[in-house]
Amino acid sequence: MPYHVHFNGEKVVPIDEKQTILQASLAAGIPHYHACGGKGECTTCRVLVLQGQEQLTPPTSYERAIKNVKKFPDNVRLACQSFVQGEGVEVRRLIRDETDRYIFIDSNEESTKTVMGERRKLALFFIDIRSFTPFIESNLPFDVIHIMRRIFALFQNAITQYGGEIIDTAGDGLYAVYGLNSSIKKATEAAVLTGLKILADLRIFNNTYMRPYFNHTFEVGIGVHVGKVIVGNVGIGLSNNLTVMGFPVNIAARLQACTKELNNSFVISAIAYRLLRNPPYAVSCSYLNLKGVSNAYEVMLIGKPYENNAEKPLPDTRLS
């Protein structure tokens, strides 16, 4: 008994129980990419299942192997490995022209972190360097870049140690996410441990390097929040970076920006703080009026007050 498959935006095609979705689409004249010849050895025939996922046969061993490597969500299937067992199936071809092929295949075929677009609950970590402008204005370009690299290496080491993924850097700050491969509780704990390690490592860096050689010390502002966000790869042939979007990202960024106003180096939302098994001591609880949020936002201060060394030059203790 023949069934039908609705190719979104294209046509409805008949399909026999012994035909794969790929075979049916090709028979109906749809130019369906299948670089490996429909043998389950590539992903060019992949489709997004919009409806009727329960009417498809389970993934074959070939498909499971590829999906495990590529981390495809359950509703992305290989057309060459999928058979239809009933009506109501609607799919969308993901690679429909050469541009799609470049985005989905050529630009990230080597990446094992490809995410096609999904909603995930993640821990969001923002950090920004304080008092960097005075340092820029009073030091040589080489020294500025050298110190920037040292500090960002310090950030990266801590983030990597606790399983974070750096999403973006901008000027003297960056943001990272936690929870791509762990529960939200573990992700939140990892984000907090990262922040505390950075604060401790930065104190050592200031005392052993910045103060003796440059008569300057740095401070940072850290903001952590949790929430459901959209995650996906949009990089095209460059770094193929993950992109994380959504209102919780804006909240985390604003918490980081509020560290100066609150005079505390580490601000975490109360929502995230309550997920911690062994939360660090909170200096105080505060309520912020954030743009786009109707009620005052509860946050916890778990860092240290700023020393304001940008406004007050340190005594000259540089090594002679």
PDB file of C-alpha atoms in Angstrom:
ATOM      1  CA  MET A   1       0.000   0.000   0.000  1.00  0.00           C
ATOM      2  CA  PRO A   2       1.556   3.303  -1.072  1.00  0.00           C
ATOM      3  CA  TYR A   3       1.747   6.218   1.328  1.00  0.00           C
ATOM      4  CA  HIS A   4       2.655   9.869   0.728  1.00  0.00           C
ATOM      5  CA  VAL A   5       5.413  12.191   1.897  1.00  0.00           C
ATOM      6  CA  HIS A   6       4.908  15.928   1.892  1.00  0.00           C
ATOM      7  CA  PHE A   7       8.141  17.738   0.961  1.00  0.00           C
ATOM      8  CA  ASN A   8       7.626  21.148   2.552  1.00  0.00           C
ATOM      9  CA  GLY A   9       7.579  23.923  -0.028  1.00  0.00           C
ATOM     10  CA  GLU A  10       7.928  21.444  -2.902  1.00  0.00           C
ATOM     11  CA  LYS A  11       5.413  18.657  -3.541  1.00  0.00           C
ATOM     12  CA  VAL A  12       3.630  15.613  -2.143  1.00  0.00           C
ATOM     13  CA  VAL A  13       5.115  12.398  -3.508  1.00  0.00           C
ATOM     14  CA  PRO A  14       3.884   8.790  -3.350  1.00  0.00           C
ATOM     15  CA  ILE A  15       6.118   6.322  -1.544  1.00  0.00           C
ATOM     16  CA  ASP A  16       6.041   2.541  -1.338  1.00  0.00           C
ATOM     17  CA  GLU A  17       6.875   0.683   1.878  1.00  0.00           C
ATOM     18  CA  LYS A  18       9.996  -0.694   0.209  1.00  0.00           C
ATOM     19  CA  GLN A  19      11.214   2.728  -0.939  1.00  0.00           C
ATOM     20  CA  THR A  20      13.373   5.052   1.107  1.00  0.00           C
ATOM     21  CA  ILE A  21      12.415   8.696   1.285  1.00  0.00           C
ATOM     22  CA  LEU A  22      15.391   9.447  -0.965  1.00  0.00           C
ATOM     23  CA  GLN A  23      14.285   6.943  -3.613  1.00  0.00           C
ATOM     24  CA  ALA A  24      10.746   8.337  -3.591  1.00  0.00           C
ATOM     25  CA  SER A  25      11.887  11.937  -3.922  1.00  0.00           C
ATOM     26  CA  LEU A  26      14.241  11.136  -6.805  1.00  0.00           C
ATOM     27  CA  ALA A  27      11.496   9.166  -8.557  1.00  0.00           C
ATOM     28  CA  ALA A  28       9.239  12.223  -8.259  1.00  0.00           C
ATOM     29  CA  GLY A  29      11.848  14.460  -9.901  1.00  0.00           C
ATOM     30  CA  ILE A  30      13.070  16.227  -6.759  1.00  0.00           C
ATOM     31  CA  PRO A  31      16.808  17.060  -7.094  1.00  0.00           C
ATOM     32  CA  HIS A  32      17.692  15.451  -3.763  1.00  0.00           C
ATOM     33  CA  TYR A  33      21.400  15.578  -2.934  1.00  0.00           C
ATOM     34  CA  HIS A  34      22.965  12.164  -2.197  1.00  0.00           C
ATOM     35  CA  ALA A  35      26.729  12.425  -2.608  1.00  0.00           C
ATOM     36  CA  CYS A  36      27.433   8.849  -1.485  1.00  0.00           C
ATOM     37  CA  GLY A  37      24.788   7.342  -3.742  1.00  0.00           C
ATOM     38  CA  GLY A  38      22.324   6.749  -0.927  1.00  0.00           C
ATOM     39  CA  LYS A  39      24.529   4.319   1.019  1.00  0.00           C
ATOM     40  CA  GLY A  40      24.388   6.011   4.409  1.00  0.00           C
ATOM     41  CA  GLU A  41      27.996   7.163   4.148  1.00  0.00           C
ATOM     42  CA  CYS A  42      27.374  10.942   4.038  1.00  0.00           C
ATOM     43  CA  THR A  43      24.758  13.400   5.272  1.00  0.00           C
ATOM     44  CA  THR A  44      23.845  15.295   2.117  1.00  0.00           C
ATOM     45  CA  CYS A  45      20.379  13.687   1.878  1.00  0.00           C
ATOM     46  CA  ARG A  46      19.379  14.684   5.427  1.00  0.00           C
ATOM     47  CA  VAL A  47      15.859  15.965   6.029  1.00  0.00           C
ATOM     48  CA  LEU A  48      14.176  17.772   8.899  1.00  0.00           C
ATOM     49  CA  VAL A  49      11.034  15.890   9.952  1.00  0.00           C
ATOM     50  CA  LEU A  50       8.284  18.446  10.561  1.00  0.00           C
ATOM     51  CA  GLN A  51       5.441  15.998  11.174  1.00  0.00           C
ATOM     52  CA  GLY A  52       4.898  12.262  11.419  1.00  0.00           C
ATOM     53  CA  GLN A  53       8.216  11.267  12.954  1.00  0.00           C
ATOM     54  CA  GLU A  54       6.503   8.290  14.562  1.00  0.00           C
ATOM     55  CA  GLN A  55       5.598   7.002  11.069  1.00  0.00           C
ATOM     56  CA  LEU A  56       9.254   6.490  10.122  1.00  0.00           C
ATOM     57  CA  THR A  57      11.329   3.381  10.669  1.00  0.00           C
ATOM     58  CA  PRO A  58      13.993   3.584  13.422  1.00  0.00           C
ATOM     59  CA  PRO A  59      17.480   4.760  12.390  1.00  0.00           C
ATOM     60  CA  THR A  60      19.657   2.061  10.843  1.00  0.00           C
ATOM     61  CA  SER A  61      23.115   1.257  12.186  1.00  0.00           C
ATOM     62  CA  TYR A  62      24.651   3.453   9.454  1.00  0.00           C
ATOM     63  CA  GLU A  63      22.439   6.366  10.432  1.00  0.00           C
ATOM     64  CA  ARG A  64      23.046   5.921  14.167  1.00  0.00           C
ATOM     65  CA  ALA A  65      26.805   5.975  13.608  1.00  0.00           C
ATOM     66  CA  ILE A  66      26.629   9.247  11.667  1.00  0.00           C
ATOM     67  CA  LYS A  67      24.173  10.864  14.087  1.00  0.00           C
ATOM     68  CA  ASN A  68      26.426   9.997  17.034  1.00  0.00           C
ATOM     69  CA  VAL A  69      29.318  11.834  15.391  1.00  0.00           C
ATOM     70  CA  LYS A  70      27.339  14.794  14.068  1.00  0.00           C
ATOM     71  CA  LYS A  71      25.095  15.165  17.146  1.00  0.00           C
ATOM     72  CA  PHE A  72      21.978  15.618  14.993  1.00  0.00           C
ATOM     73  CA  PRO A  73      18.695  16.047  16.895  1.00  0.00           C
ATOM     74  CA  ASP A  74      16.144  13.206  16.693  1.00  0.00           C
ATOM     75  CA  ASN A  75      14.032  14.975  14.064  1.00  0.00           C
ATOM     76  CA  VAL A  76      16.869  15.072  11.531  1.00  0.00           C
ATOM     77  CA  ARG A  77      16.979  11.892   9.477  1.00  0.00           C
ATOM     78  CA  LEU A  78      18.937  10.541   6.524  1.00  0.00           C
ATOM     79  CA  ALA A  79      16.492  10.172   3.661  1.00  0.00           C
ATOM     80  CA  CYS A  80      18.435   7.214   2.253  1.00  0.00           C
ATOM     81  CA  GLN A  81      17.963   5.271   5.495  1.00  0.00           C
ATOM     82  CA  SER A  82      14.354   6.162   6.302  1.00  0.00           C
ATOM     83  CA  PHE A  83      11.228   4.247   5.278  1.00  0.00           C
ATOM     84  CA  VAL A  84       7.643   5.415   5.725  1.00  0.00           C
ATOM     85  CA  GLN A  85       5.115   3.252   7.566  1.00  0.00           C
ATOM     86  CA  GLY A  86       2.045   5.485   7.482  1.00  0.00           C
ATOM     87  CA  GLU A  87       0.499   8.772   6.391  1.00  0.00           C
ATOM     88  CA  GLY A  88       1.131  12.259   7.751  1.00  0.00           C
ATOM     89  CA  VAL A  89       4.879  12.536   7.140  1.00  0.00           C
ATOM     90  CA  GLU A  90       6.158  16.013   6.254  1.00  0.00           C
ATOM     91  CA  VAL A  91       9.843  16.741   5.737  1.00  0.00           C
ATOM     92  CA  ARG A  92      12.063  19.563   4.544  1.00  0.00           C
ATOM     93  CA  ARG A  93      15.227  18.961   2.595  1.00  0.00           C
ATOM     94  CA  LEU A  94      18.069  20.728   4.377  1.00  0.00           C
ATOM     95  CA  ILE A  95      20.445  20.827   1.405  1.00  0.00           C
ATOM     96  CA  ARG A  96      18.589  22.247  -1.565  1.00  0.00           C
ATOM     97  CA  ASP A  97      21.257  24.088  -3.542  1.00  0.00           C
ATOM     98  CA  GLU A  98      25.002  24.740  -3.657  1.00  0.00           C
ATOM     99  CA  THR A  99      24.790  27.434  -0.996  1.00  0.00           C
ATOM    100  CA  ASP A 100      23.104  24.993   1.397  1.00  0.00           C
ATOM    101  CA  ARG A 101      25.720  22.411   0.542  1.00  0.00           C
ATOM    102  CA  TYR A 102      28.478  24.867   1.454  1.00  0.00           C
ATOM    103  CA  ILE A 103      26.836  25.872   4.742  1.00  0.00           C
ATOM    104  CA  PHE A 104      25.898  22.395   5.922  1.00  0.00           C
ATOM    105  CA  ILE A 105      28.674  20.291   4.439  1.00  0.00           C
ATOM    106  CA  ASP A 106      31.787  22.051   3.158  1.00  0.00           C
ATOM    107  CA  SER A 107      32.068  24.621   5.962  1.00  0.00           C
ATOM    108  CA  ASN A 108      31.700  22.206   8.848  1.00  0.00           C
ATOM    109  CA  GLU A 109      32.260  18.671   7.640  1.00  0.00           C
ATOM    110  CA  GLU A 110      35.335  18.474   9.855  1.00  0.00           C
ATOM    111  CA  SER A 111      33.576  19.844  12.917  1.00  0.00           C
ATOM    112  CA  THR A 112      32.352  17.505  15.647  1.00  0.00           C
ATOM    113  CA  LYS A 113      30.440  20.330  17.340  1.00  0.00           C
ATOM    114  CA  THR A 114      27.915  20.971  14.578  1.00  0.00           C
ATOM    115  CA  VAL A 115      24.533  21.955  15.987  1.00  0.00           C
ATOM    116  CA  MET A 116      21.845  22.577  13.408  1.00  0.00           C
ATOM    117  CA  GLY A 117      19.631  24.676  15.658  1.00  0.00           C
ATOM    118  CA  GLU A 118      17.924  23.656  18.868  1.00  0.00           C
ATOM    119  CA  ARG A 119      16.645  25.088  22.126  1.00  0.00           C
ATOM    120  CA  ARG A 120      18.781  24.177  25.154  1.00  0.00           C
ATOM    121  CA  LYS A 121      18.938  25.195  28.796  1.00  0.00           C
ATOM    122  CA  LEU A 122      22.469  26.421  29.437  1.00  0.00           C
ATOM    123  CA  ALA A 123      24.532  28.289  31.995  1.00  0.00           C
ATOM    124  CA  LEU A 124      25.688  31.607  30.529  1.00  0.00           C
ATOM    125  CA  PHE A 125      28.968  33.199  31.600  1.00  0.00           C
ATOM    126  CA  PHE A 126      30.031  36.775  30.801  1.00  0.00           C
ATOM    127  CA  ILE A 127      33.297  38.398  31.855  1.00  0.00           C
ATOM    128  CA  ASP A 128      34.819  41.813  31.179  1.00  0.00           C
ATOM    129  CA  ILE A 129      38.160  43.322  32.192  1.00  0.00           C
ATOM    130  CA  ARG A 130      37.949  46.452  34.345  1.00  0.00           C
ATOM    131  CA  SER A 131      40.470  49.307  34.266  1.00  0.00           C
ATOM    132  CA  PHE A 132      41.929  48.275  30.909  1.00  0.00           C
ATOM    133  CA  THR A 133      41.557  51.676  29.197  1.00  0.00           C
ATOM    134  CA  PRO A 134      44.053  53.432  31.527  1.00  0.00           C
ATOM    135  CA  PHE A 135      46.520  50.639  30.820  1.00  0.00           C
ATOM    136  CA  ILE A 136      46.096  51.084  27.063  1.00  0.00           C
ATOM    137  CA  GLU A 137      46.676  54.823  27.304  1.00  0.00           C
ATOM    138  CA  SER A 138      49.906  54.543  29.295  1.00  0.00           C
ATOM    139  CA  ASN A 139      51.650  51.566  27.660  1.00  0.00           C
ATOM    140  CA  LEU A 140      53.154  50.551  24.324  1.00  0.00           C
ATOM    141  CA  PRO A 141      50.961  48.655  21.814  1.00  0.00           C
ATOM    142  CA  PHE A 142      53.160  45.571  22.101  1.00  0.00           C
ATOM    143  CA  ASP A 143      52.722  45.489  25.869  1.00  0.00           C
ATOM    144  CA  VAL A 144      48.970  46.023  25.588  1.00  0.00           C
ATOM    145  CA  ILE A 145      48.516  43.056  23.246  1.00  0.00           C
ATOM    146  CA  HIS A 146      50.946  40.926  25.230  1.00  0.00           C
ATOM    147  CA  ILE A 147      49.047  41.500  28.481  1.00  0.00           C
ATOM    148  CA  MET A 148      45.707  40.997  26.744  1.00  0.00           C
ATOM    149  CA  ARG A 149      46.905  37.609  25.544  1.00  0.00           C
ATOM    150  CA  ARG A 150      48.107  36.681  29.022  1.00  0.00           C
ATOM    151  CA  ILE A 151      44.762  37.563  30.582  1.00  0.00           C
ATOM    152  CA  PHE A 152      42.690  35.841  27.908  1.00  0.00           C
ATOM    153  CA  ALA A 153      44.860  32.733  28.279  1.00  0.00           C
ATOM    154  CA  LEU A 154      44.032  32.833  31.988  1.00  0.00           C
ATOM    155  CA  PHE A 155      40.316  33.047  31.117  1.00  0.00           C
ATOM    156  CA  GLN A 156      40.544  30.267  28.564  1.00  0.00           C
ATOM    157  CA  ASN A 157      42.388  27.894  30.880  1.00  0.00           C
ATOM    158  CA  ALA A 158      39.721  28.231  33.558  1.00  0.00           C
ATOM    159  CA  ILE A 159      36.822  27.936  31.118  1.00  0.00           C
ATOM    160  CA  THR A 160      38.326  24.872  29.453  1.00  0.00           C
ATOM    161  CA  GLN A 161      39.146  23.235  32.793  1.00  0.00           C
ATOM    162  CA  TYR A 162      35.471  23.302  33.762  1.00  0.00           C
ATOM    163  CA  GLY A 163      34.072  22.259  30.388  1.00  0.00           C
ATOM    164  CA  GLY A 164      32.905  25.610  29.090  1.00  0.00           C
ATOM    165  CA  GLU A 165      32.638  26.612  25.432  1.00  0.00           C
ATOM    166  CA  ILE A 166      33.785  30.129  24.499  1.00  0.00           C
ATOM    167  CA  ILE A 167      31.180  31.613  22.165  1.00  0.00           C
ATOM    168  CA  ASP A 168      32.526  35.078  21.442  1.00  0.00           C
ATOM    169  CA  THR A 169      35.132  37.658  22.382  1.00  0.00           C
ATOM    170  CA  ALA A 170      34.695  41.384  22.009  1.00  0.00           C
ATOM    171  CA  GLY A 171      37.259  43.975  23.023  1.00  0.00           C
ATOM    172  CA  ASP A 172      38.294  43.202  26.579  1.00  0.00           C
ATOM    173  CA  GLY A 173      35.541  40.709  27.345  1.00  0.00           C
ATOM    174  CA  LEU A 174      34.124  37.352  26.348  1.00  0.00           C
ATOM    175  CA  TYR A 175      31.226  35.048  26.978  1.00  0.00           C
ATOM    176  CA  ALA A 176      30.992  31.294  27.290  1.00  0.00           C
ATOM    177  CA  VAL A 177      28.350  28.665  27.854  1.00  0.00           C
ATOM    178  CA  TYR A 178      28.164  25.507  29.952  1.00  0.00           C
ATOM    179  CA  GLY A 179      25.808  22.548  29.622  1.00  0.00           C
ATOM    180  CA  LEU A 180      26.201  21.466  26.019  1.00  0.00           C
ATOM    181  CA  ASN A 181      27.112  18.012  27.337  1.00  0.00           C
ATOM    182  CA  SER A 182      25.948  18.074  30.954  1.00  0.00           C
ATOM    183  CA  SER A 183      22.940  18.750  33.171  1.00  0.00           C
ATOM    184  CA  ILE A 184      22.024  22.347  33.963  1.00  0.00           C
ATOM    185  CA  LYS A 185      22.963  21.883  37.651  1.00  0.00           C
ATOM    186  CA  LYS A 186      26.446  20.647  36.775  1.00  0.00           C
ATOM    187  CA  ALA A 187      26.736  23.388  34.142  1.00  0.00           C
ATOM    188  CA  THR A 188      25.871  26.113  36.644  1.00  0.00           C
ATOM    189  CA  GLU A 189      28.365  24.759  39.163  1.00  0.00           C
ATOM    190  CA  ALA A 190      31.034  24.684  36.451  1.00  0.00           C
ATOM    191  CA  ALA A 191      30.337  28.295  35.481  1.00  0.00           C
ATOM    192  CA  VAL A 192      30.627  29.451  39.101  1.00  0.00           C
ATOM    193  CA  LEU A 193      33.819  27.461  39.680  1.00  0.00           C
ATOM    194  CA  THR A 194      35.251  29.034  36.530  1.00  0.00           C
ATOM    195  CA  GLY A 195      34.519  32.524  37.803  1.00  0.00           C
ATOM    196  CA  LEU A 196      35.995  31.860  41.240  1.00  0.00           C
ATOM    197  CA  LYS A 197      39.136  30.353  39.697  1.00  0.00           C
ATOM    198  CA  ILE A 198      39.579  33.371  37.429  1.00  0.00           C
ATOM    199  CA  LEU A 199      39.278  35.745  40.377  1.00  0.00           C
ATOM    200  CA  ALA A 200      41.890  33.745  42.317  1.00  0.00           C
ATOM    201  CA  ASP A 201      44.267  33.389  39.347  1.00  0.00           C
ATOM    202  CA  LEU A 202      43.937  37.076  38.504  1.00  0.00           C
ATOM    203  CA  ARG A 203      44.972  38.048  42.039  1.00  0.00           C
ATOM    204  CA  ILE A 204      48.121  35.966  41.629  1.00  0.00           C
ATOM    205  CA  PHE A 205      48.799  37.456  38.195  1.00  0.00           C
ATOM    206  CA  ASN A 206      48.395  40.982  39.577  1.00  0.00           C
ATOM    207  CA  ASN A 207      50.726  40.384  42.515  1.00  0.00           C
ATOM    208  CA  THR A 208      53.448  38.457  40.701  1.00  0.00           C
ATOM    209  CA  TYR A 209      53.469  40.157  37.307  1.00  0.00           C
ATOM    210  CA  MET A 210      51.338  43.249  36.791  1.00  0.00           C
ATOM    211  CA  ARG A 211      52.194  45.112  39.981  1.00  0.00           C
ATOM    212  CA  PRO A 212      55.995  44.548  39.855  1.00  0.00           C
ATOM    213  CA  TYR A 213      56.453  45.141  36.118  1.00  0.00           C
ATOM    214  CA  PHE A 214      53.683  47.584  35.140  1.00  0.00           C
ATOM    215  CA  ASN A 215      52.545  49.221  38.384  1.00  0.00           C
ATOM    216  CA  HIS A 216      48.989  48.303  37.448  1.00  0.00           C
ATOM    217  CA  THR A 217      46.447  45.691  38.476  1.00  0.00           C
ATOM    218  CA  PHE A 218      43.330  44.440  36.729  1.00  0.00           C
ATOM    219  CA  GLU A 219      39.900  43.566  37.989  1.00  0.00           C
ATOM    220  CA  VAL A 220      37.028  41.824  36.208  1.00  0.00           C
ATOM    221  CA  GLY A 221      33.270  41.778  36.245  1.00  0.00           C
ATOM    222  CA  ILE A 222      31.529  38.407  35.940  1.00  0.00           C
ATOM    223  CA  GLY A 223      27.845  37.689  35.329  1.00  0.00           C
ATOM    224  CA  VAL A 224      26.227  34.230  35.377  1.00  0.00           C
ATOM    225  CA  HIS A 225      22.655  33.281  34.522  1.00  0.00           C
ATOM    226  CA  VAL A 226      20.773  30.207  33.276  1.00  0.00           C
ATOM    227  CA  GLY A 227      17.968  29.850  30.765  1.00  0.00           C
ATOM    228  CA  LYS A 228      16.645  28.312  27.580  1.00  0.00           C
ATOM    229  CA  VAL A 229      18.431  29.633  24.514  1.00  0.00           C
ATOM    230  CA  ILE A 230      18.747  28.796  20.826  1.00  0.00           C
ATOM    231  CA  VAL A 231      22.032  27.105  19.935  1.00  0.00           C
ATOM    232  CA  GLY A 232      23.387  26.527  16.436  1.00  0.00           C
ATOM    233  CA  ASN A 233      26.312  26.810  14.045  1.00  0.00           C
ATOM    234  CA  VAL A 234      26.166  29.774  11.677  1.00  0.00           C
ATOM    235  CA  GLY A 235      29.863  30.062  10.856  1.00  0.00           C
ATOM    236  CA  ILE A 236      30.558  29.964   7.112  1.00  0.00           C
ATOM    237  CA  GLY A 237      34.014  28.696   6.316  1.00  0.00           C
ATOM    238  CA  LEU A 238      35.754  30.735   9.027  1.00  0.00           C
ATOM    239  CA  SER A 239      35.697  29.431  12.598  1.00  0.00           C
ATOM    240  CA  ASN A 240      32.288  27.745  12.403  1.00  0.00           C
ATOM    241  CA  ASN A 241      31.582  29.054  15.889  1.00  0.00           C
ATOM    242  CA  LEU A 242      28.506  28.132  17.844  1.00  0.00           C
ATOM    243  CA  THR A 243      26.022  30.934  18.253  1.00  0.00           C
ATOM    244  CA  VAL A 244      23.818  31.196  21.335  1.00  0.00           C
ATOM    245  CA  MET A 245      20.824  33.517  21.196  1.00  0.00           C
ATOM    246  CA  GLY A 246      17.913  34.427  23.425  1.00  0.00           C
ATOM    247  CA  PHE A 247      16.751  36.735  26.197  1.00  0.00           C
ATOM    248  CA  PRO A 248      18.681  34.843  28.927  1.00  0.00           C
ATOM    249  CA  VAL A 249      21.892  35.796  27.097  1.00  0.00           C
ATOM    250  CA  ASN A 250      20.933  39.464  27.425  1.00  0.00           C
ATOM    251  CA  ILE A 251      20.210  38.981  31.134  1.00  0.00           C
ATOM    252  CA  ALA A 252      23.644  37.420  31.737  1.00  0.00           C
ATOM    253  CA  ALA A 253      25.345  40.271  29.871  1.00  0.00           C
ATOM    254  CA  ARG A 254      23.452  42.840  31.928  1.00  0.00           C
ATOM    255  CA  LEU A 255      24.405  41.122  35.171  1.00  0.00           C
ATOM    256  CA  GLN A 256      28.041  41.431  34.175  1.00  0.00           C
ATOM    257  CA  ALA A 257      27.513  45.088  33.293  1.00  0.00           C
ATOM    258  CA  CYS A 258      25.935  45.689  36.727  1.00  0.00           C
ATOM    259  CA  THR A 259      28.991  44.499  38.634  1.00  0.00           C
ATOM    260  CA  LYS A 260      30.437  48.015  38.678  1.00  0.00           C
ATOM    261  CA  GLU A 261      27.172  49.543  39.872  1.00  0.00           C
ATOM    262  CA  LEU A 262      26.863  46.903  42.605  1.00  0.00           C
ATOM    263  CA  ASN A 263      30.583  47.171  43.454  1.00  0.00           C
ATOM    264  CA  ASN A 264      31.078  43.422  43.331  1.00  0.00           C
ATOM    265  CA  SER A 265      33.181  41.399  40.900  1.00  0.00           C
ATOM    266  CA  PHE A 266      30.793  38.431  40.555  1.00  0.00           C
ATOM    267  CA  VAL A 267      27.019  38.716  40.159  1.00  0.00           C
ATOM    268  CA  ILE A 268      24.848  35.631  39.665  1.00  0.00           C
ATOM    269  CA  SER A 269      21.098  35.476  39.211  1.00  0.00           C
ATOM    270  CA  ALA A 270      19.192  33.989  42.134  1.00  0.00           C
ATOM    271  CA  ILE A 271      17.724  31.453  39.702  1.00  0.00           C
ATOM    272  CA  ALA A 272      21.213  30.139  38.948  1.00  0.00           C
ATOM    273  CA  TYR A 273      22.402  30.424  42.557  1.00  0.00           C
ATOM    274  CA  ARG A 274      19.631  28.112  43.771  1.00  0.00           C
ATOM    275  CA  LEU A 275      20.842  25.375  41.417  1.00  0.00           C
ATOM    276  CA  LEU A 276      24.170  25.091  43.257  1.00  0.00           C
ATOM    277  CA  ARG A 277      24.692  22.152  45.613  1.00  0.00           C
ATOM    278  CA  ASN A 278      27.333  23.990  47.633  1.00  0.00           C
ATOM    279  CA  PRO A 279      26.834  27.672  46.857  1.00  0.00           C
ATOM    280  CA  PRO A 280      29.654  30.057  47.733  1.00  0.00           C
ATOM    281  CA  TYR A 281      29.039  32.647  50.391  1.00  0.00           C
ATOM    282  CA  ALA A 282      26.978  35.528  49.064  1.00  0.00           C
ATOM    283  CA  VAL A 283      27.993  38.950  50.339  1.00  0.00           C
ATOM    284  CA  SER A 284      24.461  40.170  49.825  1.00  0.00           C
ATOM    285  CA  CYS A 285      21.279  39.821  47.812  1.00  0.00           C
ATOM    286  CA  SER A 286      20.146  42.637  45.571  1.00  0.00           C
ATOM    287  CA  TYR A 287      17.292  43.466  43.212  1.00  0.00           C
ATOM    288  CA  LEU A 288      17.913  45.028  39.821  1.00  0.00           C
ATOM    289  CA  ASN A 289      15.589  46.775  37.425  1.00  0.00           C
ATOM    290  CA  LEU A 290      16.577  45.310  34.067  1.00  0.00           C
ATOM    291  CA  LYS A 291      15.295  46.529  30.718  1.00  0.00           C
ATOM    292  CA  GLY A 292      12.687  44.160  29.327  1.00  0.00           C
ATOM    293  CA  VAL A 293      11.998  42.531  32.714  1.00  0.00           C
ATOM    294  CA  SER A 294       8.746  43.587  34.384  1.00  0.00           C
ATOM    295  CA  ASN A 295       9.714  42.773  37.979  1.00  0.00           C
ATOM    296  CA  ALA A 296      12.896  43.541  39.902  1.00  0.00           C
ATOM    297  CA  TYR A 297      15.472  40.829  39.233  1.00  0.00           C
ATOM    298  CA  GLU A 298      16.970  39.061  42.240  1.00  0.00           C
ATOM    299  CA  VAL A 299      20.731  38.554  42.154  1.00  0.00           C
ATOM    300  CA  MET A 300      23.406  37.336  44.540  1.00  0.00           C
ATOM    301  CA  LEU A 301      26.813  38.964  44.993  1.00  0.00           C
ATOM    302  CA  ILE A 302      29.503  36.303  45.386  1.00  0.00           C
ATOM    303  CA  GLY A 303      32.641  38.250  44.442  1.00  0.00           C
ATOM    304  CA  LYS A 304      34.648  41.024  46.102  1.00  0.00           C
ATOM    305  CA  PRO A 305      34.277  44.824  46.186  1.00  0.00           C
ATOM    306  CA  TYR A 306      36.414  46.677  43.652  1.00  0.00           C
ATOM    307  CA  GLU A 307      39.609  48.413  44.674  1.00  0.00           C
ATOM    308  CA  ASN A 308      39.111  51.167  42.067  1.00  0.00           C
ATOM    309  CA  ASN A 309      42.777  51.139  41.159  1.00  0.00           C
ATOM    310  CA  ALA A 310      42.038  52.795  37.803  1.00  0.00           C
ATOM    311  CA  GLU A 311      41.261  56.064  39.550  1.00  0.00           C
ATOM    312  CA  LYS A 312      44.031  55.810  42.192  1.00  0.00           C
ATOM    313  CA  PRO A 313      47.528  55.113  40.812  1.00  0.00           C
ATOM    314  CA  LEU A 314      49.455  52.507  42.741  1.00  0.00           C
ATOM    315  CA  PRO A 315      52.689  53.429  44.516  1.00  0.00           C
ATOM    316  CA  ASP A 316      55.585  52.800  42.164  1.00  0.00           C
ATOM    317  CA  THR A 317      56.936  49.417  43.278  1.00  0.00           C
ATOM    318  CA  ARG A 318      58.294  48.243  39.943  1.00  0.00           C
ATOM    319  CA  LEU A 319      61.476  46.215  39.913  1.00  0.00           C
ATOM    320  CA  SER A 320      64.534  48.224  39.016  1.00  0.00           C
TER     321      SER A 320
END
